[in-house]
Amino acid sequence: TVKQHGVQSADLTSGSGNEDEPVEDTTAQAVKPPEGRMKRIFGFEKEDFSSWHRIVCLLNRPTDPAALGIFRCMFGMLMAIDITQERGLSHLDYKYLDGAPICRFPLFSSLEPLPMDWMYLVYVVMFLGSVGIMLGLFYRLSCLMFIATYWYVFFLDKTAWNNHSYLYGLIGFQLTLMDANRYWSLDGLMKPKKRNADVPLWNYTLLRVQIFIVYFIAGIKKLDADWVEGYSMSYLAHHWLFEPFQMILSVDQVSLLVVHGGGLALDLTAGYLLFFDATRPFGIVFVSYFHCMNSQLFSIGMFAYTMLATSPLFCYPDWPRRFFARFPAPLWVLLPITAPGPQPSSSCVYPEVQKGGKKPRFRHKLATVFAFIYVVEQFFLPYSHFITQGYNNWTNGLYGYSWDMMVHSRSHQHVKITYKDGTTGEVGYLNPGVFTHSRRWKDHGDMLKQYAVCLSANLPRYNITEPEIYFDIWVSINERFQQRIFDPRVDIVKADWSPFRPNPWLMPLLVDLSPWRTKFQEIESSLDNQTEIVFIADFPGLHLENFVSEDLGNTSVQVLQGQVTVEITEENKNYTLETGQQMKLPHGAYHKVYTVSEGPSCYMYVYVNTTEAALQQNFTRLLGIQERVRNGTETEPLPPELLPLIATDDQGSEVNATDPVVQLFLRRQRRMKEVKKRREANVMERLNRFTVKKYYLLRRGFLMTSIALRNLAFGLPPVDQLTREVAFANMKEPLQEANQDGPLKEEAGHGEL
């Protein structure tokens, strides 16, 4: 990862004190010694590590700044776009509500957001910093503006933490210390000393190592048994992107071999493929295909495009010169310079054999020490979970820097929040998610603690004094049994939690029951399309209280392992079930399932949604009537309530329908037609839809930011004026106004888990 590419131009210059003038070459006539095989492959010789002095000279070796400058420009541009989208500038007023009783989840409980108008100013500073990075204008200041505000926003909300957001902050920090404004930058136009000047090799080394770590550690984390056996992301195999593979493989084979096997192989090998000259073309093709797929599979903002922008960093540093030299000469004024080669820079250490050569200075030694410390720290952090033990839940560590991307998928079957008045003893229940926009607190003990403390602070407003808060959260991770993640008997408000000690109220993951997942697949494959099933595992001494809806007919519970007692609340009767036994449950009533065996119990609910089944039958009947009318084979006249089925205006017929089933059927047909139309749209239609959507997104962000800055500068206007301004900013695109039913399920993306 310290490979030096294309430094021949640097070999013909020296590091004299005056960097504004070229230095006469006195060694041009010298015969260069032949390069060894190791240097041809790795870019350095083993002798370069024979002493501290040689290491300092290696990492500060002059390198062409071209590739670094192009990456700086692309990264700044992508971050400017990201700020308006994933960072949330377009909906900042929904995220930071002044005066509202909102529960937040910062890294430190004392860290609070600024008033909303000031938060807009923070985002403006961040945006200007990213634009400055892109242009290479006031470079150091721009980097500081970006990373200071970025990390502040990052630490404000742990619910938004993920690996790629962490990566953006790391790259921004690295660029702050680098000389990335030496090529294609406005700073270079204003300061000739910086224009087209060499950069030290460690600038490339750190970025290459960072990207190598992202790939390789992600591959190491995918050696987890759940990933290797195909349980982590099995739902992806049903995505339309994998339909070509389904021509020769079954869905299960696509999941195991393509999704999981291919993802594992690519992550483990991508860094190596990009590093070596012989394999780099294949590596760039593979990672480009991979990231283009990810941009369609997941809602991950600019991550896929940022990773695409990092791939050229592994090429020879002078590739932009050779690439842009192919363009017509009249365009060279607008393009990065291609000649002459880079000029000397005081940031580099030049060979002492050249005239004016100099020994490494303190800054060069300090840069070398920093590079080593940073690399070691980045390899250490993903495995530092023995330090941050309080964050270890079913997945280890303070989420967001472990590079365990997509290794875990979760589904939540049941979430119950119980409060108890500490004075009167009154017990009540809260709607899960009250006082917060996030749902991520359900999986992390540190956030659950923060949420409980916040709830206890807000409930006294509703005459609940000294509240105790209990959580009963059922989670399935990687297709295991649904089980509790936290002890429902513990008052989380008073519960002990420390970042440096294991969480005492975390329930263990029942990994011994993992082999049951194969049995789950067999059971599910034996059921018809209308029968649904839920697999439950519980601990001795605990019970599950459940309610069977009126819509669920033929609901039964069957014991797979252990022993349970089922209490029918209304009947006040208990029934004990052993392994293999089952019983039907009354609908419209509560029941409790107690685990009475010495070890965990496993059981399953089997039920049919009779209301949905009847609805599907009605849909099938209406579709048959509609087709017969349209092809002229319907002989009976339609009753008035079915006449909207043959109307030409789908939306108007839906409004005019008096029968609720017919209305629902027509709405379903309209939505299916919209999905089909979108999927079959040509390139221009897709581009137009994308452009319109982004326009209104950016428009709202710009207008709301302007309103906030105006408020800071001149004070709040009258309420009527402010209401009109916000309404104008909230104007939606025509397509969105025509489709107020919400996003189509088929187009829903999957966020990073």
CSV table of C-alpha atoms in Angstrom, one decimal, residues 23-368:
chain,number,residue,atom,x,y,z
A,23,VAL,CA,16.3,23.1,-10.5
A,24,GLU,CA,18.9,22.2,-13.0
A,25,ASP,CA,19.3,18.4,-13.4
A,26,THR,CA,22.9,17.2,-12.9
A,27,THR,CA,22.1,13.6,-13.0
A,28,ALA,CA,20.2,13.3,-16.2
A,29,GLN,CA,23.2,11.7,-17.9
A,30,ALA,CA,23.6,9.2,-15.1
A,31,VAL,CA,22.6,5.6,-15.8
A,32,LYS,CA,19.9,4.4,-13.6
A,33,PRO,CA,20.4,1.1,-11.9
A,34,PRO,CA,18.0,-1.6,-13.1
A,35,GLU,CA,14.9,-2.0,-10.9
A,36,GLY,CA,14.5,-5.2,-9.0
A,37,ARG,CA,11.6,-7.5,-9.3
A,38,MET,CA,10.2,-6.4,-5.9
A,39,LYS,CA,10.2,-2.7,-6.9
A,40,ARG,CA,8.5,-3.5,-10.2
A,41,ILE,CA,5.7,-5.3,-8.3
A,42,PHE,CA,5.4,-3.4,-5.1
A,43,GLY,CA,7.0,0.0,-5.9
A,44,PHE,CA,9.7,-0.2,-3.2
A,45,GLU,CA,12.6,-2.4,-2.3
A,46,LYS,CA,13.1,-4.2,1.0
A,47,GLU,CA,16.1,-2.0,1.7
A,48,ASP,CA,13.6,0.9,1.9
A,49,PHE,CA,12.7,-0.6,5.3
A,50,SER,CA,16.2,-1.2,6.5
A,51,SER,CA,16.3,1.9,8.7
A,52,TRP,CA,14.2,4.6,10.1
A,53,HIS,CA,15.9,7.1,7.7
A,54,ARG,CA,15.0,5.0,4.7
A,55,ILE,CA,11.4,4.7,5.8
A,56,VAL,CA,11.0,8.4,6.2
A,57,CYS,CA,12.5,9.0,2.8
A,58,LEU,CA,10.2,6.4,1.3
A,59,LEU,CA,7.0,7.8,2.7
A,60,ASN,CA,8.0,11.4,1.8
A,61,ARG,CA,9.2,10.5,-1.7
A,62,PRO,CA,8.0,13.0,-4.3
A,63,THR,CA,4.9,11.8,-6.1
A,64,ASP,CA,2.8,13.3,-8.9
A,65,PRO,CA,-0.1,15.2,-7.4
A,66,ALA,CA,-2.5,14.7,-10.4
A,67,ALA,CA,-4.5,11.6,-9.1
A,68,LEU,CA,-4.8,13.1,-5.6
A,69,GLY,CA,-6.1,16.4,-7.0
A,70,ILE,CA,-8.7,14.7,-9.1
A,71,PHE,CA,-9.9,12.6,-6.1
A,72,ARG,CA,-10.0,15.8,-4.0
A,73,CYS,CA,-12.3,17.4,-6.5
A,74,MET,CA,-14.6,14.4,-6.8
A,75,PHE,CA,-14.8,13.9,-3.1
A,76,GLY,CA,-15.7,17.5,-2.4
A,77,MET,CA,-18.4,17.4,-5.1
A,78,LEU,CA,-19.9,14.2,-3.8
A,79,MET,CA,-19.9,15.6,-0.2
A,80,ALA,CA,-21.7,18.8,-1.4
A,81,ILE,CA,-24.4,16.6,-2.9
A,82,ASP,CA,-24.5,14.3,0.1
A,83,ILE,CA,-25.1,17.3,2.5
A,84,THR,CA,-28.3,18.1,0.8
A,85,GLN,CA,-29.5,14.5,0.9
A,86,GLU,CA,-28.2,11.9,3.4
A,87,ARG,CA,-26.9,14.6,5.8
A,88,GLY,CA,-30.4,16.0,5.7
A,89,LEU,CA,-30.2,19.6,4.7
A,90,SER,CA,-33.4,19.3,2.6
A,91,HIS,CA,-35.5,18.2,5.7
A,92,LEU,CA,-33.5,19.8,8.5
A,93,ASP,CA,-36.5,21.4,10.0
A,94,TYR,CA,-38.1,18.0,10.5
A,95,LYS,CA,-35.0,16.7,12.2
A,96,TYR,CA,-34.3,19.5,14.6
A,97,LEU,CA,-37.7,20.7,16.0
A,98,ASP,CA,-37.2,23.7,18.3
A,99,GLY,CA,-39.1,23.3,21.6
A,100,ALA,CA,-40.6,19.9,20.7
A,101,PRO,CA,-40.2,17.1,23.3
A,102,ILE,CA,-37.9,15.0,21.1
A,103,CYS,CA,-35.7,12.2,22.4
A,104,ARG,CA,-32.2,12.4,20.8
A,105,PHE,CA,-29.3,10.0,20.8
A,106,PRO,CA,-26.0,11.9,20.7
A,107,LEU,CA,-22.7,10.2,21.5
A,108,PHE,CA,-22.4,12.2,24.7
A,109,SER,CA,-25.7,13.0,26.5
A,110,SER,CA,-24.5,16.6,27.1
A,111,LEU,CA,-24.1,17.2,23.3
A,112,GLU,CA,-27.2,19.2,22.1
A,113,PRO,CA,-28.1,20.6,18.7
A,114,LEU,CA,-28.1,24.3,18.2
A,115,PRO,CA,-31.4,26.2,17.6
A,116,MET,CA,-32.8,25.2,14.2
A,117,ASP,CA,-31.8,28.4,12.3
A,118,TRP,CA,-28.2,28.0,13.7
A,119,MET,CA,-28.2,24.3,12.6
A,120,TYR,CA,-28.9,25.6,9.1
A,121,LEU,CA,-25.8,27.8,9.4
A,122,VAL,CA,-23.8,24.8,10.5
A,123,TYR,CA,-24.9,23.0,7.4
A,124,VAL,CA,-24.0,26.1,5.3
A,125,VAL,CA,-20.5,26.0,6.7
A,126,MET,CA,-20.2,22.3,6.0
A,127,PHE,CA,-21.5,22.9,2.4
A,128,LEU,CA,-19.1,25.7,1.8
A,129,GLY,CA,-16.2,23.6,3.1
A,130,SER,CA,-17.1,20.8,0.7
A,131,VAL,CA,-17.3,23.2,-2.2
A,132,GLY,CA,-13.9,24.6,-1.1
A,133,ILE,CA,-12.4,21.1,-1.1
A,134,MET,CA,-13.8,20.5,-4.6
A,135,LEU,CA,-12.4,23.7,-6.0
A,136,GLY,CA,-9.2,23.6,-4.0
A,137,LEU,CA,-9.9,27.1,-2.7
A,138,PHE,CA,-8.6,28.1,0.7
A,139,TYR,CA,-7.9,24.4,1.0
A,140,ARG,CA,-6.9,24.0,4.6
A,141,LEU,CA,-9.7,26.3,5.9
A,142,SER,CA,-12.2,24.5,3.7
A,143,CYS,CA,-11.2,21.2,5.1
A,144,LEU,CA,-11.4,22.4,8.7
A,145,MET,CA,-14.9,23.9,7.9
A,146,PHE,CA,-16.0,20.6,6.5
A,147,ILE,CA,-14.7,18.2,9.2
A,148,ALA,CA,-15.5,20.4,12.2
A,149,THR,CA,-19.2,20.7,11.2
A,150,TYR,CA,-19.4,17.1,9.8
A,151,TRP,CA,-18.1,15.4,13.0
A,152,TYR,CA,-20.4,17.7,15.1
A,153,VAL,CA,-23.4,16.6,13.1
A,154,PHE,CA,-22.2,13.0,13.1
A,155,PHE,CA,-21.9,12.9,16.9
A,156,LEU,CA,-25.3,14.5,17.4
A,157,ASP,CA,-27.2,11.5,16.2
A,158,LYS,CA,-26.1,7.9,16.7
A,159,THR,CA,-29.2,6.6,14.9
A,160,ALA,CA,-27.7,7.9,11.7
A,161,TRP,CA,-24.3,6.2,12.2
A,162,ASN,CA,-23.1,3.8,9.6
A,163,ASN,CA,-19.8,2.7,8.1
A,164,HIS,CA,-19.9,5.0,5.1
A,165,SER,CA,-20.7,8.1,7.0
A,166,TYR,CA,-17.8,7.3,9.3
A,167,LEU,CA,-15.6,6.8,6.1
A,168,TYR,CA,-16.5,10.3,4.8
A,169,GLY,CA,-15.3,11.8,8.1
A,170,LEU,CA,-12.1,9.9,8.0
A,171,ILE,CA,-11.3,10.9,4.4
A,172,GLY,CA,-12.1,14.5,5.2
A,173,PHE,CA,-9.7,14.3,8.2
A,174,GLN,CA,-7.0,12.8,6.0
A,175,LEU,CA,-7.4,15.4,3.2
A,176,THR,CA,-7.0,18.2,5.8
A,177,LEU,CA,-3.4,17.0,6.5
A,178,MET,CA,-2.5,16.3,2.8
A,179,ASP,CA,-1.4,18.5,-0.1
A,180,ALA,CA,-4.3,17.7,-2.3
A,181,ASN,CA,-4.6,21.2,-3.6
A,182,ARG,CA,-1.4,21.0,-5.6
A,183,TYR,CA,-3.2,20.0,-8.8
A,184,TRP,CA,-6.3,21.5,-10.5
A,185,SER,CA,-7.1,23.9,-7.7
A,186,LEU,CA,-7.8,27.6,-7.4
A,187,ASP,CA,-5.1,27.8,-4.7
A,188,GLY,CA,-2.6,26.7,-7.4
A,189,LEU,CA,-3.7,29.6,-9.6
A,190,MET,CA,-3.3,32.1,-6.9
A,191,LYS,CA,0.0,30.7,-5.5
A,192,PRO,CA,2.4,29.4,-8.1
A,193,LYS,CA,4.5,27.7,-5.5
A,194,LYS,CA,1.6,25.3,-4.9
A,195,ARG,CA,0.7,24.8,-8.5
A,196,ASN,CA,1.5,21.4,-9.9
A,197,ALA,CA,3.9,20.7,-7.0
A,198,ASP,CA,5.0,17.2,-5.8
A,199,VAL,CA,3.2,15.6,-2.9
A,200,PRO,CA,4.8,13.1,-0.5
A,201,LEU,CA,4.0,9.4,-1.1
A,202,TRP,CA,2.2,9.1,2.3
A,203,ASN,CA,-0.6,11.2,0.9
A,204,TYR,CA,-1.5,8.3,-1.4
A,205,THR,CA,-0.5,5.6,1.1
A,206,LEU,CA,-3.0,6.6,3.7
A,207,LEU,CA,-5.9,6.8,1.3
A,208,ARG,CA,-5.0,3.5,-0.3
A,209,VAL,CA,-4.6,1.8,3.0
A,210,GLN,CA,-8.0,3.3,4.1
A,211,ILE,CA,-9.8,1.9,1.1
A,212,PHE,CA,-8.0,-1.4,1.4
A,213,ILE,CA,-9.2,-1.6,5.0
A,214,VAL,CA,-12.8,-0.9,4.0
A,215,TYR,CA,-12.8,-3.8,1.6
A,216,PHE,CA,-10.6,-6.3,3.4
A,217,ILE,CA,-12.0,-5.9,6.9
A,218,ALA,CA,-15.5,-6.0,5.5
A,219,GLY,CA,-14.5,-9.3,3.9
A,220,ILE,CA,-13.1,-10.6,7.2
A,221,LYS,CA,-16.3,-9.7,9.0
A,222,LYS,CA,-18.2,-11.6,6.3
A,223,LEU,CA,-16.4,-14.8,7.3
A,224,ASP,CA,-19.1,-15.0,9.9
A,225,ALA,CA,-21.1,-18.2,9.7
A,226,ASP,CA,-24.4,-16.4,9.1
A,227,TRP,CA,-22.9,-14.8,6.0
A,228,VAL,CA,-21.1,-17.8,4.7
A,229,GLU,CA,-24.3,-19.9,5.1
A,230,GLY,CA,-26.4,-17.3,3.3
A,231,TYR,CA,-28.6,-16.0,6.1
A,232,SER,CA,-27.5,-12.4,6.3
A,233,MET,CA,-29.0,-10.8,3.2
A,234,SER,CA,-31.1,-13.6,1.6
A,235,TYR,CA,-33.9,-11.2,0.7
A,236,LEU,CA,-31.6,-9.5,-1.9
A,237,ALA,CA,-31.8,-12.5,-4.2
A,238,HIS,CA,-35.4,-11.5,-5.1
A,239,HIS,CA,-34.3,-8.1,-6.4
A,240,TRP,CA,-34.6,-7.5,-10.1
A,241,LEU,CA,-30.9,-6.9,-10.4
A,242,PHE,CA,-30.3,-10.6,-9.8
A,243,GLU,CA,-32.9,-11.8,-12.4
A,244,PRO,CA,-30.2,-12.6,-15.0
A,245,PHE,CA,-28.6,-15.0,-12.5
A,246,GLN,CA,-31.9,-16.7,-11.9
A,247,MET,CA,-31.9,-17.8,-15.6
A,248,ILE,CA,-29.4,-20.5,-14.6
A,249,LEU,CA,-29.6,-20.6,-10.8
A,250,SER,CA,-32.4,-21.0,-8.3
A,251,VAL,CA,-33.2,-18.2,-5.9
A,252,ASP,CA,-31.6,-20.0,-3.0
A,253,GLN,CA,-28.5,-20.6,-5.2
A,254,VAL,CA,-28.4,-16.9,-6.2
A,255,SER,CA,-28.5,-15.9,-2.5
A,256,LEU,CA,-25.8,-18.3,-1.4
A,257,LEU,CA,-23.4,-18.1,-4.4
A,258,VAL,CA,-23.9,-14.7,-5.9
A,259,VAL,CA,-25.1,-12.4,-3.0
A,260,HIS,CA,-23.1,-14.0,-0.2
A,261,GLY,CA,-20.4,-15.8,-2.0
A,262,GLY,CA,-19.7,-13.1,-4.5
A,263,GLY,CA,-19.8,-10.4,-1.8
A,264,LEU,CA,-17.4,-12.2,0.4
A,265,ALA,CA,-14.9,-12.9,-2.5
A,266,LEU,CA,-15.0,-9.3,-3.8
A,267,ASP,CA,-14.4,-7.8,-0.4
A,268,LEU,CA,-11.5,-10.1,0.4
A,269,THR,CA,-9.8,-9.6,-2.9
A,270,ALA,CA,-10.7,-6.1,-4.0
A,271,GLY,CA,-7.9,-4.3,-2.3
A,272,TYR,CA,-5.3,-6.7,-3.7
A,273,LEU,CA,-6.8,-6.6,-7.2
A,274,LEU,CA,-6.6,-2.8,-7.2
A,275,PHE,CA,-3.0,-2.7,-5.9
A,276,PHE,CA,-1.1,-4.7,-8.5
A,277,ASP,CA,-0.6,-3.6,-12.0
A,278,ALA,CA,-1.5,-6.9,-13.6
A,279,THR,CA,-4.8,-7.3,-11.8
A,280,ARG,CA,-5.9,-3.6,-11.5
A,281,PRO,CA,-8.1,-3.6,-14.7
A,282,PHE,CA,-10.0,-6.6,-13.4
A,283,GLY,CA,-10.3,-5.1,-10.0
A,284,ILE,CA,-11.7,-1.8,-11.3
A,285,VAL,CA,-14.3,-3.6,-13.4
A,286,PHE,CA,-15.4,-5.8,-10.5
A,287,VAL,CA,-15.6,-3.1,-7.9
A,288,SER,CA,-17.4,-0.7,-10.4
A,289,TYR,CA,-20.0,-3.3,-11.1
A,290,PHE,CA,-20.4,-4.0,-7.4
A,291,HIS,CA,-20.9,-0.4,-6.4
A,292,CYS,CA,-23.2,0.3,-9.3
A,293,MET,CA,-25.4,-2.6,-8.1
A,294,ASN,CA,-25.2,-1.3,-4.5
A,295,SER,CA,-26.5,2.1,-5.7
A,296,GLN,CA,-29.6,0.4,-6.8
A,297,LEU,CA,-30.0,-2.1,-4.0
A,298,PHE,CA,-29.6,0.2,-1.0
A,299,SER,CA,-30.5,3.7,0.0
A,300,ILE,CA,-26.9,4.7,0.8
A,301,GLY,CA,-26.6,8.1,-0.7
A,302,MET,CA,-23.2,8.9,-2.2
A,303,PHE,CA,-21.3,5.9,-0.8
A,304,ALA,CA,-21.3,3.9,-4.0
A,305,TYR,CA,-20.1,6.9,-6.0
A,306,THR,CA,-17.5,7.8,-3.4
A,307,MET,CA,-16.0,4.3,-3.6
A,308,LEU,CA,-16.0,4.5,-7.4
A,309,ALA,CA,-14.0,7.7,-7.0
A,310,THR,CA,-11.4,6.0,-4.9
A,311,SER,CA,-10.5,3.3,-7.4
A,312,PRO,CA,-8.3,5.6,-9.6
A,313,LEU,CA,-6.2,6.3,-6.5
A,314,PHE,CA,-4.6,2.9,-7.0
A,315,CYS,CA,-3.6,3.7,-10.6
A,316,TYR,CA,-0.4,5.5,-11.5
A,317,PRO,CA,-0.5,9.0,-10.0
A,318,ASP,CA,0.1,10.6,-13.4
A,319,TRP,CA,-2.9,9.0,-15.0
A,320,PRO,CA,-4.9,12.3,-15.3
A,321,ARG,CA,-2.0,13.8,-17.3
A,322,ARG,CA,-2.1,11.0,-19.8
A,323,PHE,CA,-5.9,10.9,-19.9
A,324,PHE,CA,-6.5,14.6,-20.4
A,325,ALA,CA,-3.6,14.8,-22.9
A,326,ARG,CA,-5.9,12.9,-25.3
A,327,PHE,CA,-8.4,15.7,-25.5
A,328,PRO,CA,-8.3,18.3,-28.3
A,329,ALA,CA,-5.9,21.1,-27.6
A,330,PRO,CA,-8.6,23.9,-27.5
A,331,LEU,CA,-10.1,22.2,-24.4
A,332,TRP,CA,-6.8,22.2,-22.5
A,333,VAL,CA,-7.6,25.6,-21.0
A,334,LEU,CA,-10.6,24.1,-19.1
A,335,LEU,CA,-8.9,20.8,-18.3
A,336,PRO,CA,-6.2,19.9,-15.7
A,337,ILE,CA,-2.7,20.6,-16.9
A,338,THR,CA,-0.9,17.8,-18.6
A,339,ALA,CA,2.6,19.3,-18.9
A,340,PRO,CA,5.1,20.1,-17.6
A,341,GLY,CA,5.8,17.6,-14.9
A,342,PRO,CA,5.4,18.5,-11.2
A,343,GLN,CA,7.7,21.0,-9.6
A,344,PRO,CA,9.6,20.4,-6.4
A,345,SER,CA,8.0,20.8,-3.0
A,346,SER,CA,9.2,21.3,0.5
A,347,SER,CA,6.7,18.6,1.6
A,348,CYS,CA,8.9,15.9,-0.1
A,349,VAL,CA,12.3,14.4,0.5
A,350,TYR,CA,14.4,14.2,-2.6
A,351,PRO,CA,17.4,11.9,-3.2
A,352,GLU,CA,20.5,13.2,-1.7
A,353,VAL,CA,22.6,12.3,-4.7
A,354,GLN,CA,21.0,15.1,-6.6
A,355,LYS,CA,22.2,18.7,-6.4
A,356,GLY,CA,20.6,20.5,-3.5
A,357,GLY,CA,19.3,17.3,-2.0
A,358,LYS,CA,18.3,17.6,1.6
A,359,LYS,CA,17.9,15.4,4.6
A,360,PRO,CA,14.4,14.7,6.1
A,361,ARG,CA,13.2,17.5,8.3
A,362,PHE,CA,11.1,17.2,11.5
A,363,ARG,CA,7.9,17.7,9.5
A,364,HIS,CA,8.8,14.7,7.3
A,365,LYS,CA,9.5,12.5,10.4
A,366,LEU,CA,6.3,13.7,12.0
A,367,ALA,CA,4.3,12.8,8.9
A,368,THR,CA,5.9,9.3,8.9
